[in-house]
Short mmCIF file of C-alpha atoms in Angstrom, two decimals:
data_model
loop_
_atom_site.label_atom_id
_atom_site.label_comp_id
_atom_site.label_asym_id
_atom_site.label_seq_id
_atom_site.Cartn_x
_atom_site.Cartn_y
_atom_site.Cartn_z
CA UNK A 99 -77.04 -254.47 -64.64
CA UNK A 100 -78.00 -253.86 -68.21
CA UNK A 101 -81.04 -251.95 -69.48
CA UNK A 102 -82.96 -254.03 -72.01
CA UNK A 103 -83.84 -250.88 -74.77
CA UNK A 104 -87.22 -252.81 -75.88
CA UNK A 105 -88.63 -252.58 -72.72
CA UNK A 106 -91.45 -249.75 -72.72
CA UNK A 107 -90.71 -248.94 -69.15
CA UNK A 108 -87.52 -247.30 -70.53
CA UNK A 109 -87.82 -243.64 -71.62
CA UNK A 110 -85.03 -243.82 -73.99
CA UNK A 111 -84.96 -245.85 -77.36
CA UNK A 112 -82.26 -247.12 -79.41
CA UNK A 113 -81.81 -245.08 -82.89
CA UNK A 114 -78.65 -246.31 -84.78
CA UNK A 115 -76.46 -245.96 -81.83
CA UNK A 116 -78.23 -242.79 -80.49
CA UNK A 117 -80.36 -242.17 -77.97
CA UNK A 118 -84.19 -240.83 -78.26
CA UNK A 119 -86.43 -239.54 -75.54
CA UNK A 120 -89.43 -240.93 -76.37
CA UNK A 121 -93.44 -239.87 -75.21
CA UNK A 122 -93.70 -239.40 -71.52
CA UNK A 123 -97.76 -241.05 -71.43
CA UNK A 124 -97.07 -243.28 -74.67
CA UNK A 125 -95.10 -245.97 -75.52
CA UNK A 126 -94.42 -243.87 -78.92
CA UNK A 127 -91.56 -241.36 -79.70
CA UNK A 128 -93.52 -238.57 -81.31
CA UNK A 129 -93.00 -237.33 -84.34
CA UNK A 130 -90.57 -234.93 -85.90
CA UNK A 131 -91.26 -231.43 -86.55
CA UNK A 132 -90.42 -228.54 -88.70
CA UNK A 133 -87.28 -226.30 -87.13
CA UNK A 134 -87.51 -222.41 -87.58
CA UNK A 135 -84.52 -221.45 -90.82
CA UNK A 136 -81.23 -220.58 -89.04
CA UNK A 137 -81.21 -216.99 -89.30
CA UNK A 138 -78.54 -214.96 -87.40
CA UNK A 139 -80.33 -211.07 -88.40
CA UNK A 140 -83.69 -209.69 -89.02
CA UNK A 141 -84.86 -209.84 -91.78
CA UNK A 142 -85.29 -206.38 -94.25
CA UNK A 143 -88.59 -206.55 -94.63
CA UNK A 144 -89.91 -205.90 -91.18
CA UNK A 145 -91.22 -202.23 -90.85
CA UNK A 146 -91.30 -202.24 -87.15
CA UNK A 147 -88.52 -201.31 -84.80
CA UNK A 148 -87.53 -202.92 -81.86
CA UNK A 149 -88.86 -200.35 -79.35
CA UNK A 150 -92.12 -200.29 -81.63
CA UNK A 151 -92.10 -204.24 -80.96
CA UNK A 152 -91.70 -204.21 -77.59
CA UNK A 153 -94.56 -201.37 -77.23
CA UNK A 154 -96.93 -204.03 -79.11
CA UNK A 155 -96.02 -206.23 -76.80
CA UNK A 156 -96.71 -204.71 -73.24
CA UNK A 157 -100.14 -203.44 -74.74
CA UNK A 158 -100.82 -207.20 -75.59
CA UNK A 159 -100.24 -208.03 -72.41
CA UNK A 160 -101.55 -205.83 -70.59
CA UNK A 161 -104.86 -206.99 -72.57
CA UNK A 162 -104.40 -210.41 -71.07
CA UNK A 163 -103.14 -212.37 -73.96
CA UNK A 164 -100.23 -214.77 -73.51
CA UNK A 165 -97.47 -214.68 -74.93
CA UNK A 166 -97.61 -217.40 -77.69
CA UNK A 167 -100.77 -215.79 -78.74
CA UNK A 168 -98.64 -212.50 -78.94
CA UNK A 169 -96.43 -213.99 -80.93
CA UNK A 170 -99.10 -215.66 -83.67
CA UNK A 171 -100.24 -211.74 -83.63
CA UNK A 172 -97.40 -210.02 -84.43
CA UNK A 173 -96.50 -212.73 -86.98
CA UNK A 174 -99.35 -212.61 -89.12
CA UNK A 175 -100.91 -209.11 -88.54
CA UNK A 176 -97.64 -207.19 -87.98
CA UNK A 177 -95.31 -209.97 -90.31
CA UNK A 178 -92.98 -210.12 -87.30
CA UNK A 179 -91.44 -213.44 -88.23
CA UNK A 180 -89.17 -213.39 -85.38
CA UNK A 181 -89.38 -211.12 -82.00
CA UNK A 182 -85.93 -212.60 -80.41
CA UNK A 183 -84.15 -212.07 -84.06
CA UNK A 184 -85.24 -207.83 -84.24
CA UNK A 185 -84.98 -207.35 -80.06
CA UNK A 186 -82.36 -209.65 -79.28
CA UNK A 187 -85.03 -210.68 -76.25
CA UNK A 188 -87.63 -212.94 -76.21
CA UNK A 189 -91.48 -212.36 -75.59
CA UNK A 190 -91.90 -213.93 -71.86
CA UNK A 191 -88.35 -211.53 -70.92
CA UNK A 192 -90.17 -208.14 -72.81
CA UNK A 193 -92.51 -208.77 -70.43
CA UNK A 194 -90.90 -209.73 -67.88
CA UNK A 195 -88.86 -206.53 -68.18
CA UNK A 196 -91.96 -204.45 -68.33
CA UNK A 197 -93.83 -206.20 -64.87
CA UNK A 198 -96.53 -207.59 -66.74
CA UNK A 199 -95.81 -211.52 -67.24
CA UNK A 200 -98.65 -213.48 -65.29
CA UNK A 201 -97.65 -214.60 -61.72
CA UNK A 202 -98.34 -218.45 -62.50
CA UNK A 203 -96.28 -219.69 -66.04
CA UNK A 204 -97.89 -220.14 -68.89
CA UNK A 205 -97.67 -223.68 -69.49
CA UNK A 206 -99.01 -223.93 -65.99
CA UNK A 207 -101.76 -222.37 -66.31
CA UNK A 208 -102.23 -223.86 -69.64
CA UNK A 209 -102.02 -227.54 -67.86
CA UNK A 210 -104.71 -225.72 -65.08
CA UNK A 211 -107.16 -225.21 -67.70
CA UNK A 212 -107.15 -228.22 -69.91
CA UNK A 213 -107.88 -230.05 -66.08
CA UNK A 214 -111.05 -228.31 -65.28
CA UNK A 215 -112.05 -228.29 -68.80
CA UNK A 216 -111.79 -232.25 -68.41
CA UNK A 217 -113.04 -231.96 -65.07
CA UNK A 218 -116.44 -230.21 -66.19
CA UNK A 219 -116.78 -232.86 -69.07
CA UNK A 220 -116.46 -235.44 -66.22
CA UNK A 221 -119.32 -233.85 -63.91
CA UNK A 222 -121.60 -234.58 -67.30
CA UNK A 223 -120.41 -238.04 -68.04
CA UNK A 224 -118.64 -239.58 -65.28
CA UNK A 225 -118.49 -242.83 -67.08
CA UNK A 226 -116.14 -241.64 -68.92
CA UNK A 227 -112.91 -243.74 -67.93
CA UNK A 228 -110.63 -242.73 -70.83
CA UNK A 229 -110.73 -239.40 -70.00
CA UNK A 230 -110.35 -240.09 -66.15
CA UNK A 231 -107.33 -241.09 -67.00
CA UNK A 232 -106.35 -238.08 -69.08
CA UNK A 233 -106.79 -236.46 -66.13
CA UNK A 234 -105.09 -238.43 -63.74
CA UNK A 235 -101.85 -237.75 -66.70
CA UNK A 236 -102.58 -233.93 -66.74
CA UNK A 237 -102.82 -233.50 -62.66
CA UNK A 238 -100.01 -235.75 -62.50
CA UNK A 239 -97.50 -233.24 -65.07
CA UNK A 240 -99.04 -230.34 -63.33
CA UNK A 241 -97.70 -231.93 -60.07
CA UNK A 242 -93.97 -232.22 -61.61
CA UNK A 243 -94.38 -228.58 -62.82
CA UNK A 244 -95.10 -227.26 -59.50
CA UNK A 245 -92.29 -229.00 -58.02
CA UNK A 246 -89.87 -228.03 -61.23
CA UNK A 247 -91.34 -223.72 -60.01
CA UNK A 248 -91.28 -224.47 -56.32
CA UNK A 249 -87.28 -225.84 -56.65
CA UNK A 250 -86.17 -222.52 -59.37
CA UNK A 251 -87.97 -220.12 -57.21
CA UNK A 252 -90.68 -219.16 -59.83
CA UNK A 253 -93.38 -220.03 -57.64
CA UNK A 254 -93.57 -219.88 -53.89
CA UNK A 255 -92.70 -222.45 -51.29
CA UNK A 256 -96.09 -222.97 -50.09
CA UNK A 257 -98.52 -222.99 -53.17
CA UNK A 258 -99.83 -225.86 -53.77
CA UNK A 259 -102.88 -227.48 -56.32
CA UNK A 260 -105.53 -228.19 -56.01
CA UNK A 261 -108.66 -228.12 -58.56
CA UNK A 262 -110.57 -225.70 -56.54
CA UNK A 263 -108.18 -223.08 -56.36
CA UNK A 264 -107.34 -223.72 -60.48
CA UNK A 265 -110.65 -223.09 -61.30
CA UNK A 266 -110.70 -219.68 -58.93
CA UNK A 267 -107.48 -218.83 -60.55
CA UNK A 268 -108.68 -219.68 -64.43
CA UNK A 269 -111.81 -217.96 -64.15
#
């Protein structure tokens, strides 16, 4: 059998001899983006220490904020360019460390909220077949994700989705 590499139906495209994942819900292959400088120690400049770091961290989120947005914090208000480069861990393990990373992962829950945001704008214009589908996409990688968590162990054997519970769990 041989794959025909034109075909969308095929996730992988042909790039002089190599091969390229492309968009899982487009026929596209995304664009490139920038890569963090290879650094292999902190830099001099940072005033904090790693215990300090890791303090500024648990207080974070024990405020409720997750852990990318802990990172955008410490980066521009605490010019903490790098947490993984000073403590040799990263964010989600400080916290998981210190018992305070959320029960459901972050780009779960993430997924959970973008689907009742789109289900609320449905409710107000249920014409609205483009986003419909959206949806459909979103529950649909949520799905996979809970299967991904329910095989590693990260979430248990019988939790399932559903949109009630995600909005009970959001709010």
């Amino acid at each position: 059998m041989t794959l025909n590499w034109e075909s969308s139906e095929n996730k992988y495209k042909m790039n002089n001899g190599r091969d390229i994942m492309a968009r899982l819900h487009s026929g596209k292959r995304g664009s490139s983006g920038s890569k963090k400088p290879l650094r292999t120690e902190a830099p001099k400049w940072v005033n904090l220490t790693a215990e300090e770091i890791e303090n500024k961290i648990v207080e974070m989120a024990k405020e409720g904020k997750q852990s990318a947005l802990i990172g955008t914090i410490l980066r521009d208000s605490y010019g903490v360019p790098d947490v993984k480069l000073i403590t040799g861990k990263s964010i989600s393990q400080i916290m998981k460390e210190n018992n305070v990373y959320p029960e459901i992962p972050e780009d779960l829950f993430n997924l959970m909220k973008r689907a009742i945001n789109l289900r609320n704008h449905l409710e107000q214009n249920p014409r609205d077949i483009h986003s419909r589908r959206g949806l459909q996409l979103i529950e649909s990688k949520i799905r996979r994700l809970v299967k991904y968590y329910k095989n590693t162990k990260v979430l248990p054997a019988k939790w399932r989705y559903s949109p009630e519970t995600a909005r009970l769990l959001v709010e």
